[in-house]
Each structure stands twice: as C-alpha cells, then as structure tokens.
CSV table of C-alpha atoms in Angstrom, one decimal:
chain,number,residue,atom,x,y,z
A,1,MET,CA,55.3,25.4,208.3
A,2,ILE,CA,57.9,22.7,208.5
A,3,ILE,CA,58.0,22.5,204.7
A,4,ALA,CA,58.5,26.2,204.4
A,5,SER,CA,61.4,26.2,206.8
A,6,LEU,CA,62.9,23.1,205.1
A,7,ALA,CA,62.6,24.9,201.8
A,8,PHE,CA,64.2,28.0,203.3
A,9,TYR,CA,67.2,26.0,204.5
A,10,LEU,CA,67.5,24.2,201.2
A,11,PHE,CA,67.5,27.4,199.2
A,12,ALA,CA,69.7,29.3,201.6
A,13,ALA,CA,72.2,26.5,201.7
A,14,ILE,CA,72.4,26.3,197.9
A,15,THR,CA,72.7,30.1,197.7
A,16,VAL,CA,75.7,30.1,200.1
A,17,ALA,CA,77.3,27.1,198.5
A,18,SER,CA,77.0,28.5,195.0
A,19,ALA,CA,78.2,31.9,196.2
A,20,PHE,CA,81.2,30.2,197.5
A,21,MET,CA,81.7,28.3,194.2
A,22,VAL,CA,81.6,31.7,192.4
A,23,ILE,CA,84.9,32.7,194.0
A,24,ALA,CA,86.3,29.2,194.2
A,25,SER,CA,85.8,27.7,190.8
A,26,LYS,CA,88.8,27.9,188.4
A,27,ASN,CA,86.9,28.6,185.2
A,28,PRO,CA,85.3,32.1,185.1
A,29,VAL,CA,82.4,30.8,183.0
A,30,HIS,CA,81.6,28.3,185.7
A,31,SER,CA,81.8,31.2,188.2
A,32,VAL,CA,79.1,33.1,186.2
A,33,LEU,CA,76.9,30.0,186.0
A,34,PHE,CA,77.2,29.5,189.8
A,35,LEU,CA,76.3,33.2,190.2
A,36,ILE,CA,73.1,32.5,188.2
A,37,LEU,CA,72.3,29.6,190.5
A,38,ALA,CA,72.8,31.9,193.5
A,39,PHE,CA,70.4,34.5,191.9
A,40,PHE,CA,67.8,31.9,191.3
A,41,ASN,CA,67.9,30.6,194.9
A,42,SER,CA,67.7,34.1,196.3
A,43,ALA,CA,64.7,34.7,194.0
A,44,ALA,CA,63.2,31.5,195.6
A,45,LEU,CA,63.9,33.0,199.0
A,46,PHE,CA,62.0,36.1,198.0
A,47,VAL,CA,59.0,33.9,196.9
A,48,LEU,CA,59.1,32.2,200.3
A,49,LEU,CA,58.9,35.7,201.9
A,50,GLY,CA,55.8,36.4,199.9
A,51,ALA,CA,57.6,39.0,197.8
A,52,GLU,CA,56.9,37.5,194.4
A,53,PHE,CA,57.3,40.8,192.5
A,54,LEU,CA,60.9,41.2,193.8
A,55,ALA,CA,61.6,37.6,193.0
A,56,MET,CA,60.5,38.1,189.4
A,57,ILE,CA,62.3,41.4,189.0
A,58,LEU,CA,65.5,39.7,190.4
A,59,VAL,CA,65.2,37.0,187.7
A,60,VAL,CA,64.4,39.4,184.9
A,61,VAL,CA,67.1,42.0,185.7
A,62,TYR,CA,69.9,39.9,187.1
A,63,VAL,CA,69.6,36.6,185.5
A,64,GLY,CA,68.0,37.8,182.3
A,65,ALA,CA,70.2,40.8,181.5
A,66,VAL,CA,73.1,41.3,183.8
A,67,ALA,CA,74.3,37.7,184.0
A,68,VAL,CA,73.9,37.3,180.2
A,69,LEU,CA,76.2,40.3,179.7
A,70,PHE,CA,78.6,38.9,182.3
A,71,LEU,CA,78.7,35.6,180.5
A,72,PHE,CA,79.2,37.4,177.2
A,73,VAL,CA,82.2,39.3,178.5
A,74,VAL,CA,83.7,36.4,180.4
A,75,MET,CA,83.5,34.1,177.4
A,76,MET,CA,85.2,36.7,175.2
A,77,LEU,CA,88.0,37.4,177.7
A,78,ASP,CA,91.2,35.4,177.5
A,79,ILE,CA,92.3,35.2,181.1
A,80,ASN,CA,95.6,33.8,182.1
A,81,PHE,CA,95.1,32.1,185.4
A,82,SER,CA,98.7,31.6,186.5
A,83,GLU,CA,99.1,35.4,186.3
A,84,LEU,CA,96.0,35.9,188.4
A,85,ARG,CA,97.2,33.5,191.0
A,86,GLN,CA,100.4,35.3,191.4
A,87,GLY,CA,98.7,38.5,192.5
A,88,PHE,CA,96.6,36.5,195.0
A,89,LEU,CA,98.9,36.9,198.0
A,90,GLN,CA,99.5,40.5,197.2
A,91,TYR,CA,95.9,41.4,197.5
A,92,LEU,CA,95.2,39.1,200.4
A,93,PRO,CA,95.7,41.7,203.2
A,94,ILE,CA,93.2,44.2,201.6
A,95,GLY,CA,90.6,41.5,201.1
A,96,ALA,CA,91.0,40.2,204.6
A,97,LEU,CA,90.7,43.8,205.9
A,98,ILE,CA,87.4,44.4,204.0
A,99,GLY,CA,86.1,41.1,205.2
A,100,LEU,CA,87.0,42.0,208.8
A,101,ILE,CA,85.2,45.4,208.5
A,102,LEU,CA,82.1,43.7,207.2
A,103,MET,CA,82.1,41.2,210.0
A,104,VAL,CA,82.5,43.9,212.6
A,105,GLU,CA,79.6,45.8,211.1
A,106,LEU,CA,77.4,42.7,211.1
A,107,ILE,CA,78.3,42.0,214.7
A,108,LEU,CA,77.5,45.6,215.6
A,109,VAL,CA,74.1,45.4,214.0
A,110,VAL,CA,73.2,42.0,215.6
A,111,GLY,CA,74.7,43.1,218.9
A,112,GLY,CA,72.5,46.2,218.8
A,113,TRP,CA,69.4,44.0,218.5
A,114,THR,CA,70.3,41.9,221.5
A,115,LEU,CA,71.2,45.0,223.6
A,116,SER,CA,68.1,47.0,222.9
A,117,PRO,CA,64.9,45.0,222.0
A,118,GLU,CA,63.3,48.2,220.7
A,119,ALA,CA,65.7,48.3,217.7
A,120,LEU,CA,64.6,44.8,216.8
A,121,GLU,CA,61.0,45.8,216.8
A,122,LEU,CA,61.7,48.8,214.8
A,123,SER,CA,63.4,46.9,212.1
A,124,ALA,CA,60.7,44.2,212.0
A,125,ALA,CA,57.9,46.7,211.8
A,126,PRO,CA,56.1,46.8,208.5
A,127,VAL,CA,56.6,50.0,206.6
A,128,ALA,CA,53.4,49.7,204.6
A,129,GLU,CA,50.1,48.4,206.1
A,130,MET,CA,49.5,44.8,205.1
A,131,SER,CA,46.2,45.0,203.4
A,132,ASP,CA,44.8,42.9,200.6
A,133,LYS,CA,46.6,44.8,198.0
A,134,THR,CA,49.0,43.0,195.8
A,135,ASN,CA,52.7,43.0,196.3
A,136,THR,CA,53.3,45.2,193.3
A,137,GLU,CA,50.8,47.9,194.4
A,138,GLN,CA,52.3,48.1,197.9
A,139,LEU,CA,55.8,48.4,196.6
A,140,GLY,CA,54.9,51.0,194.0
A,141,GLY,CA,52.9,53.0,196.6
A,142,LEU,CA,55.9,53.1,199.0
A,143,LEU,CA,58.5,53.8,196.3
A,144,TYR,CA,56.7,56.6,194.6
A,145,THR,CA,55.3,58.4,197.6
A,146,LYS,CA,57.4,58.0,200.7
A,147,TYR,CA,60.7,57.3,199.2
A,148,VAL,CA,60.3,59.2,195.9
A,149,TYR,CA,63.3,61.5,196.4
A,150,LEU,CA,65.6,58.6,197.3
A,151,PHE,CA,64.3,56.7,194.3
A,152,GLN,CA,65.0,59.7,192.0
A,153,ALA,CA,68.4,60.1,193.5
A,154,ALA,CA,69.2,56.5,192.8
A,155,GLY,CA,68.0,57.0,189.3
A,156,MET,CA,70.2,60.0,188.8
A,157,ILE,CA,73.3,58.2,190.2
A,158,LEU,CA,72.7,55.4,187.8
A,159,LEU,CA,72.3,57.8,184.9
A,160,VAL,CA,75.5,59.6,185.8
A,161,ALA,CA,77.4,56.3,186.1
A,162,MET,CA,76.1,55.2,182.7
A,163,ILE,CA,77.1,58.4,181.0
A,164,GLY,CA,80.5,58.3,182.7
A,165,ALA,CA,81.1,54.8,181.4
A,166,ILE,CA,80.1,55.7,177.9
A,167,VAL,CA,82.3,58.8,177.9
A,168,LEU,CA,85.3,56.8,179.2
A,169,THR,CA,85.0,54.0,176.7
A,170,HIS,CA,83.8,55.9,173.6
A,171,ARG,CA,86.4,56.9,171.1
A,172,GLN,CA,86.2,58.3,167.6
A,173,ARG,CA,88.2,56.2,165.2
A,174,PRO,CA,89.1,57.7,161.9
A,175,GLY,CA,88.4,55.7,158.7
A,176,VAL,CA,85.5,53.7,160.0
A,177,LYS,CA,82.9,53.1,157.4
A,178,LYS,CA,79.4,53.5,158.6
A,179,GLN,CA,76.1,53.1,156.9
A,180,VAL,CA,74.1,56.4,156.8
A,181,ILE,CA,70.7,55.4,155.5
A,182,ALA,CA,69.5,58.9,154.9
A,183,GLU,CA,72.5,59.6,152.6
A,184,GLN,CA,71.7,56.4,150.7
A,185,VAL,CA,68.1,57.4,150.3
A,186,TYR,CA,68.8,60.9,149.2
A,187,ARG,CA,71.4,59.9,146.6
A,188,ARG,CA,70.4,61.0,143.1
A,189,PRO,CA,71.5,59.2,140.0
A,190,GLU,CA,73.0,62.4,138.7
A,191,ASP,CA,75.5,62.4,141.6
A,192,ALA,CA,76.4,58.8,141.3
A,193,MET,CA,76.6,58.2,137.5
A,194,GLN,CA,78.2,59.8,134.6
A,195,VAL,CA,77.6,59.0,131.0
A,196,ARG,CA,80.8,59.0,129.0
A,197,LYS,CA,81.3,58.6,125.3
A,198,VAL,CA,84.0,56.0,124.9
A,199,GLU,CA,85.8,55.8,121.6
A,200,PRO,CA,86.6,52.3,120.5
A,201,GLY,CA,90.1,51.1,121.5
A,202,GLN,CA,90.8,54.0,123.9
A,203,GLY,CA,89.2,53.3,127.2
A,204,VAL,CA,87.9,55.9,129.6
B,1,MET,CA,67.3,20.9,176.9
B,2,ILE,CA,67.1,24.2,178.8
B,3,THR,CA,65.5,25.9,175.8
B,4,PHE,CA,62.9,23.2,175.6
B,5,LEU,CA,62.2,23.1,179.3
B,6,LEU,CA,61.9,26.8,179.7
B,7,ALA,CA,59.5,27.0,176.8
B,8,LEU,CA,57.4,24.4,178.5
B,9,ILE,CA,57.3,25.8,182.0
B,10,ALA,CA,56.1,29.2,180.8
B,11,TRP,CA,52.8,27.6,179.8
B,12,ALA,CA,51.9,27.3,183.4
B,13,VAL,CA,50.5,30.8,183.6
B,14,ILE,CA,48.9,31.1,180.1
B,15,PRO,CA,45.1,31.3,180.5
B,16,PHE,CA,43.4,29.3,177.7
B,17,ASP,CA,39.9,30.2,178.7
B,18,GLU,CA,38.3,31.9,181.6
B,19,GLY,CA,39.6,30.2,184.7
B,20,MET,CA,41.4,27.6,182.5
B,21,VAL,CA,44.9,28.3,183.7
B,22,LEU,CA,47.3,26.1,185.7
B,23,SER,CA,48.5,28.7,188.2
B,24,ASP,CA,46.8,32.1,188.2
B,25,ILE,CA,49.7,34.1,189.9
B,26,ASN,CA,49.5,37.8,190.4
B,27,VAL,CA,52.8,38.5,188.6
B,28,GLY,CA,52.0,36.4,185.6
B,29,VAL,CA,53.3,38.8,183.0
B,30,LEU,CA,56.6,39.3,184.9
B,31,TYR,CA,56.9,35.5,185.2
B,32,LEU,CA,56.5,35.1,181.4
B,33,PHE,CA,59.0,37.9,180.8
B,34,ALA,CA,61.5,36.3,183.2
B,35,ILE,CA,61.1,32.9,181.6
B,36,SER,CA,61.5,34.2,178.1
B,37,SER,CA,64.6,36.1,179.1
B,38,LEU,CA,66.1,32.9,180.4
B,39,GLY,CA,65.7,31.2,177.0
B,40,VAL,CA,69.0,32.7,175.9
B,41,TYR,CA,70.9,30.5,178.4
B,42,GLY,CA,70.2,27.4,176.5
B,43,ILE,CA,71.7,28.9,173.4
B,44,ILE,CA,74.7,30.5,175.1
B,45,VAL,CA,75.6,27.5,177.1
B,46,SER,CA,75.3,25.1,174.1
B,47,GLY,CA,77.4,27.4,172.0
B,48,TRP,CA,80.1,27.7,174.6
B,49,ALA,CA,80.0,24.0,175.5
B,50,SER,CA,80.6,23.0,171.8
B,51,ASN,CA,84.1,24.5,172.1
B,52,SER,CA,84.1,25.4,168.5
B,53,ARG,CA,84.1,28.7,166.6
B,54,TYR,CA,80.8,28.8,164.7
B,55,PRO,CA,78.6,27.7,167.6
B,56,PHE,CA,80.4,30.2,169.9
B,57,LEU,CA,79.8,33.1,167.4
B,58,GLY,CA,76.2,32.1,167.2
B,59,ALA,CA,75.9,32.1,170.9
B,60,LEU,CA,77.4,35.5,171.3
B,61,ARG,CA,75.1,36.9,168.6
B,62,SER,CA,72.1,35.4,170.3
B,63,ALA,CA,73.0,36.9,173.6
B,64,ALA,CA,73.4,40.4,172.3
B,65,GLN,CA,70.3,40.1,170.2
B,66,MET,CA,68.1,38.9,173.0
B,67,VAL,CA,69.2,41.5,175.4
B,68,SER,CA,68.6,44.3,172.9
B,69,TYR,CA,65.1,43.2,172.0
B,70,GLU,CA,64.0,42.3,175.5
B,71,VAL,CA,64.2,46.0,176.3
B,72,SER,CA,61.6,47.0,173.8
B,73,ILE,CA,59.4,44.0,174.7
B,74,GLY,CA,59.5,45.1,178.3
B,75,PHE,CA,58.3,48.6,177.3
B,76,VAL,CA,55.6,47.2,175.1
B,77,ILE,CA,54.4,45.0,178.0
B,78,ILE,CA,54.5,48.1,180.3
B,79,THR,CA,52.3,50.0,177.9
B,80,VAL,CA,49.7,47.2,178.0
B,81,LEU,CA,49.9,46.9,181.7
B,82,LEU,CA,49.3,50.7,182.1
B,83,CYS,CA,45.9,50.2,180.4
B,84,VAL,CA,45.1,47.0,182.4
B,85,GLY,CA,46.3,48.0,185.9
B,86,SER,CA,47.2,44.5,186.8
B,87,LEU,CA,50.0,42.0,186.2
B,88,ASN,CA,47.6,39.1,186.2
B,89,LEU,CA,47.2,37.6,182.7
B,90,SER,CA,43.5,36.7,183.2
B,91,ASP,CA,42.9,40.3,184.2
B,92,VAL,CA,44.7,41.5,181.0
B,93,VAL,CA,42.3,39.5,178.9
B,94,LYS,CA,39.2,40.7,181.0
B,95,ALA,CA,40.3,44.3,180.6
B,96,GLN,CA,39.8,43.8,176.8
B,97,GLU,CA,36.2,42.6,177.2
B,98,GLY,CA,33.3,44.5,175.7
B,99,GLY,CA,33.0,45.8,172.3
B,100,GLY,CA,34.3,42.6,170.7
B,101,ILE,CA,37.2,43.2,168.3
B,102,LEU,CA,37.1,46.9,168.9
B,103,GLY,CA,38.0,46.5,172.5
B,104,TRP,CA,41.2,44.5,171.9
B,105,TYR,CA,44.4,46.3,172.5
B,106,PHE,CA,45.9,45.9,169.1
B,107,LEU,CA,43.7,48.8,167.8
B,108,PRO,CA,44.7,51.6,170.2
B,109,HIS,CA,48.2,50.2,170.5
B,110,PHE,CA,48.7,49.3,166.9
B,111,PRO,CA,52.4,50.5,166.6
B,112,MET,CA,53.2,48.6,169.8
B,113,PHE,CA,51.5,45.5,168.4
B,114,ILE,CA,53.8,45.6,165.4
B,115,ILE,CA,56.9,46.3,167.5
B,116,PHE,CA,56.0,43.5,169.8
B,117,PHE,CA,55.6,41.1,167.0
B,118,VAL,CA,58.9,42.0,165.4
B,119,SER,CA,60.6,41.8,168.7
B,120,ILE,CA,59.3,38.3,169.4
B,121,LEU,CA,60.5,37.3,166.0
B,122,ALA,CA,64.0,38.4,167.1
B,123,GLU,CA,63.5,36.9,170.5
B,124,THR,CA,62.7,33.4,169.1
B,125,ASN,CA,65.6,33.7,166.6
B,126,ARG,CA,63.2,33.4,163.6
B,127,HIS,CA,63.7,34.9,160.2
B,128,PRO,CA,64.6,37.6,159.4
B,129,PHE,CA,66.5,37.8,162.7
B,130,ASP,CA,67.9,34.3,162.7
B,131,LEU,CA,71.5,35.4,162.9
B,132,PRO,CA,72.5,33.1,165.7
B,133,GLU,CA,72.0,30.1,163.4
B,134,SER,CA,72.4,31.7,160.0
B,135,GLU,CA,73.4,28.9,157.8
B,136,ALA,CA,75.1,31.1,155.2
B,137,GLU,CA,77.7,32.4,157.6
B,138,LEU,CA,77.8,30.2,160.7
B,139,VAL,CA,77.0,26.7,159.3
B,140,ALA,CA,74.2,26.2,161.7
B,141,GLY,CA,75.2,28.6,164.5
B,142,TYR,CA,74.9,27.3,168.1
B,143,GLN,CA,73.5,23.9,167.0
B,144,THR,CA,76.3,23.0,164.6
B,145,GLU,CA,77.8,20.4,166.9
B,146,TYR,CA,74.6,18.8,168.0
B,147,SER,CA,72.7,15.9,166.4
B,148,SER,CA,69.9,13.5,167.1
B,149,MET,CA,68.0,14.1,170.3
B,150,ALA,CA,69.9,17.1,171.4
B,151,PHE,CA,69.3,18.7,168.1
B,152,ALA,CA,65.6,17.7,168.3
B,153,LEU,CA,65.3,19.3,171.7
B,154,PHE,CA,66.7,22.6,170.2
B,155,PHE,CA,64.1,22.5,167.5
B,156,LEU,CA,61.3,21.5,169.8
B,157,GLY,CA,62.3,24.3,172.1
B,158,GLU,CA,62.4,26.8,169.3
B,159,TYR,CA,59.0,25.9,167.9
B,160,MET,CA,57.6,25.7,171.5
B,161,ASN,CA,58.9,29.2,172.1
B,162,MET,CA,57.2,30.4,168.9
B,163,ILE,CA,53.9,29.1,170.0
B,164,LEU,CA,54.4,30.5,173.5
B,165,MET,CA,55.3,33.9,172.2
B,166,SER,CA,52.3,33.9,169.9
B,167,GLY,CA,50.2,33.0,172.9
B,168,ILE,CA,51.5,36.0,174.8
B,169,CYS,CA,50.9,38.2,171.9
B,170,ALA,CA,47.4,36.9,171.6
B,171,ILE,CA,46.7,37.6,175.3
B,172,LEU,CA,48.2,41.0,175.3
B,173,PHE,CA,46.9,42.4,172.1
B,174,LEU,CA,44.3,40.1,170.6
B,175,GLY,CA,42.0,39.6,173.6
B,176,GLY,CA,43.0,36.0,174.6
B,177,TRP,CA,40.0,33.8,174.7
B,178,LEU,CA,37.4,36.5,173.8
B,179,PRO,CA,35.4,36.1,170.6
B,180,PRO,CA,35.8,38.9,168.0
B,181,VAL,CA,32.0,39.7,168.0
B,182,ASP,CA,30.0,39.1,171.1
B,183,ILE,CA,26.8,37.8,169.4
B,184,ALA,CA,25.1,34.5,169.1
B,185,PRO,CA,27.1,32.2,166.8
B,186,PHE,CA,30.5,33.5,167.9
B,187,ASN,CA,30.2,33.6,171.7
B,188,MET,CA,28.9,30.0,171.7
B,189,VAL,CA,32.3,28.8,170.5
B,190,PRO,CA,34.4,27.9,173.5
B,191,GLY,CA,37.2,30.4,174.4
B,192,ILE,CA,40.0,27.9,173.9
B,193,ILE,CA,39.1,27.6,170.2
B,194,TRP,CA,39.3,31.4,169.8
B,195,PHE,CA,42.6,31.4,171.6
B,196,ALA,CA,44.0,28.6,169.4
B,197,LEU,CA,42.8,30.4,166.3
B,198,LYS,CA,44.6,33.6,167.3
B,199,VAL,CA,47.7,31.7,168.1
B,200,ALA,CA,47.5,29.9,164.8
B,201,LEU,CA,47.0,33.2,163.0
B,202,LEU,CA,50.2,34.6,164.6
B,203,LEU,CA,52.1,31.4,163.8
B,204,PHE,CA,51.0,31.8,160.2
B,205,VAL,CA,52.6,35.2,160.2
B,206,PHE,CA,55.8,33.8,161.7
B,207,ILE,CA,56.1,31.3,158.8
B,208,TRP,CA,54.9,33.8,156.2
B,209,VAL,CA,57.6,36.3,157.3
B,210,ARG,CA,60.2,33.5,157.3
B,211,ALA,CA,59.4,32.7,153.7
B,212,THR,CA,59.2,36.3,152.5
B,213,LEU,CA,62.0,38.4,154.0
B,214,PRO,CA,65.8,38.1,153.6
B,215,ARG,CA,68.0,38.0,156.7
B,216,TYR,CA,69.1,41.2,158.4
B,217,ARG,CA,72.7,42.3,158.7
B,218,TYR,CA,73.9,42.3,162.2
B,219,ASP,CA,74.5,46.1,162.5
B,220,GLN,CA,71.0,46.7,161.0
B,221,LEU,CA,69.6,44.4,163.6
B,222,MET,CA,71.2,46.3,166.4
B,223,ARG,CA,70.2,49.6,164.9
B,224,LEU,CA,66.6,48.5,164.6
B,225,GLY,CA,66.5,47.3,168.2
B,226,TRP,CA,68.2,50.2,169.9
B,227,LYS,CA,67.6,53.2,167.7
B,228,VAL,CA,64.2,52.6,166.4
B,229,PHE,CA,62.2,50.3,168.6
B,230,LEU,CA,63.5,51.5,172.0
B,231,PRO,CA,62.8,55.2,171.5
B,232,LEU,CA,59.5,54.5,169.9
B,233,SER,CA,58.3,52.2,172.6
B,234,LEU,CA,59.6,54.5,175.3
B,235,PHE,CA,57.7,57.4,173.7
B,236,TRP,CA,54.5,55.3,173.6
B,237,VAL,CA,54.8,54.4,177.3
B,238,VAL,CA,55.0,58.1,178.2
B,239,ALA,CA,52.2,59.0,175.7
B,240,THR,CA,49.9,56.2,177.1
B,241,ALA,CA,50.6,57.2,180.7
B,242,GLY,CA,49.9,60.9,179.8
B,243,PHE,CA,46.8,60.0,178.0
B,244,LEU,CA,45.4,57.9,180.8
B,245,VAL,CA,46.2,60.6,183.4
B,246,ALA,CA,44.9,63.5,181.3
B,247,PHE,CA,41.5,61.8,180.6
B,248,ASP,CA,41.3,60.3,184.0
B,249,MET,CA,41.1,56.8,182.7
B,250,VAL,CA,43.7,55.2,185.0
B,251,PRO,CA,42.4,51.8,186.0
C-alpha cells in the first residue's frame, strides 16, 4: 500500500508541477511539452485507480491526437511575447475573478462533505456493481444504458461544434487549382488533342 | 531516442505464443494504439529541435500524416475487436482459432486488412508515404541534422516500428501464433516460429512496396487518408456490427 501511495504522490506532484510549468514557461512549445507530461501523469493516476481503459483512452486521444495538433499549431505560430506580456495586467482581474469563483465552488463542495456525511457516502458509492467484469465492459454498460441520452447529447454538441468551426473557417477562394481525378479519368483524346496540318515555314 | 524507446516498450504486450507474453494486460490493443500514436513525438521534437527548415517541414508533414492515418487504423482495430469481444491480444488470437487459415480474420475482413496494411505503411513513414523524410524535396526530412548515434537511433526506431506494426497486423488478421492448417506436421511447429514467419512475410511486403511504388504527393496522401480510408473503414465498422447483431453472433 505504501508503494501505491508513494506513487500517487509522485505522479500527482509531477502533474501539478508540469501544469504550473504549462502556464509559466516562456516558450509555447515547451508549454505543450509540459502539457503532455501532465497528461501522462494523469494517465498514470488513472492506472493507480484501476481504470486502465480511461488511462489508455487519455493517452490515445489527448497525447496522441490533441497534443500533436497543439504542437503543430504552436510551432507554426509566430508569437510575439513582448506584446503578450503587455496585455497581462489588463486581463489579470478577470483571471483572478475566475480563479476566485472556482476556489469558492471547490470550498462549497468540500464543505458540503464535512457538513453532511451522507453526501460524502453518496459521492463515493459505486455506480456500477464491482464484479469480475473488465473495466471496459463496466464503462460501456454504464455509458450505453444508464447515461445513453447524456452520451448522445454530448455527441451532438461536439458535432455541432465541429460543423460550426468548419463553417466559420471555410472559405471559397477563386482561382485555386484542384485535382479532380474523375475528370482526368474521363478525359478523351479527342477533347485534348487536335491534329493540325502545318505548312512548312508558317507555324500553327 | 524517443522513437526507438517507444518502439521497444510496445513489445511488452505482444504475445509470441500461447502464454508467451511479458504482460497480458486487458487493454493490450489500446496500449499498442497509444504507444504507436506516441511515435510521432520523436519525429516532431527532433524536427523542431533541429531549428532548421527542412527538418521542421518534415516534422510537420509527419504530424499531419500520422494523425490522419491513425483514425482509420483505429476504426480497423474496432472492427476486429467487434468480432473478438475483448481488448486482450491473446484473446484476439484465440478468437481466430479453429478452421486453420480459414478462421483468420484477413478473409472476412479482407478490405480492412488492406486498409490496415496501407495505414501502417503511412504510420511508419515507409514508402510510398515517406514524405516526412523524402530526400527529393526535404534533403532527409526530420533527420537531416542528425548523424552518428542519433541517426542510428532514428533508423533503429523506424525498423523496430516496422517489425512491431507487422506483428500487430499478424496478430489482428493473420492469427498470431496459430498454424495455417491444424494437422500433424504443421501444429508440431512451435507457435513462435509461425508468428515470426507471418511477421517476416509482412516485412517482405514492406520492402517490396518500397522498391515498387513511387512516392505519393502530399495532397493525394491526405485525400487517401480522409476521403477514402476513413469512410470505408467507418462503413465496415457499421456493417460488421450490423452483421453480428443481425445473425446473433455477438461474442
């Protein structure tokens, strides 16, 4: 048990430290790399909880796809840091306000636990019966039976967000040459070629 | 270094024979998928750290290419998992037992087998999808600025990845350690030899394709990934699921 708790503190400490470095480091690429480190350590925390399916999905989705795209965009961007620093004080009150609201909410939740012990039991109660089923089966059973409407709603929201982003960024530019393979395949020699009789010394 | 290391740690869950696997975890397939999607970091970080144009372009190409082809690989894996009903790699092989070569998944899922093979070609940056290191345009892509041991690690990583991906393909579609015909002279050969033979066969196709086909253009590569493989594999997932439910064959 002591090894598990030691591992927990190690991973949790690295997660928090790298999450801090995400916002503190000067180079945005380093920020993304620290973000990846944070993802990895949270995946390790999931493994410690016994939720290996979630851990693997976290690595596949966030580290494998999302962070790659982040890195992609951040490397391409040319960010001027002195300009960013100038806006820092301007946005400080809003940031502080959001932080404060989050802290109050956390205090309310934890305070609720200490005030009424039933709430703590309720939140700790397992939603699915812990049988010998694997992690994946339990999760799937829960998601597709009990929470299927919420699951579908989340899917719809993501779809709408995706379509919205595409509509906002898509633009038709005139004069762009695109390869249409069907056109190439269906092109006949009669459309493309002409046979001319060229007299000597005159040209076409 | 990262490329090489990641290609090595993925071998932990590959079953060479019945029970011959380092760690038989329940989410083996997902673990492999996660590790293979991490392989791109070695390339991106090396391209970025070189602080030079060609490696950087190579790294960007590699990132886009891997993200695109991972999607179709994911769907192909889901198709196989639908038939198996487990994420454990040993279970995947055991589900293909019986009937010898006819029981392996490359027959019922033949289009998926082809898509998976082409996608792993793209995933390991091999010909005809080796745009990240295409020497005609980008000198040597992400590894332009590396030499000696760092360069050797890149190449070891790439070849290790090829062998690993062939191993995954052999497990998912070619029945892992199972012999092609389950009668006397064949089933006396140990499973690890069959596995090695299947991996060698796939590796042969890797090299064969490399020597045969010209390199793709980048927009053709993206078109193939997103407009051909993704709809086809998505359709096949739905079709397989529908078939399994309709004939009451869900494992």
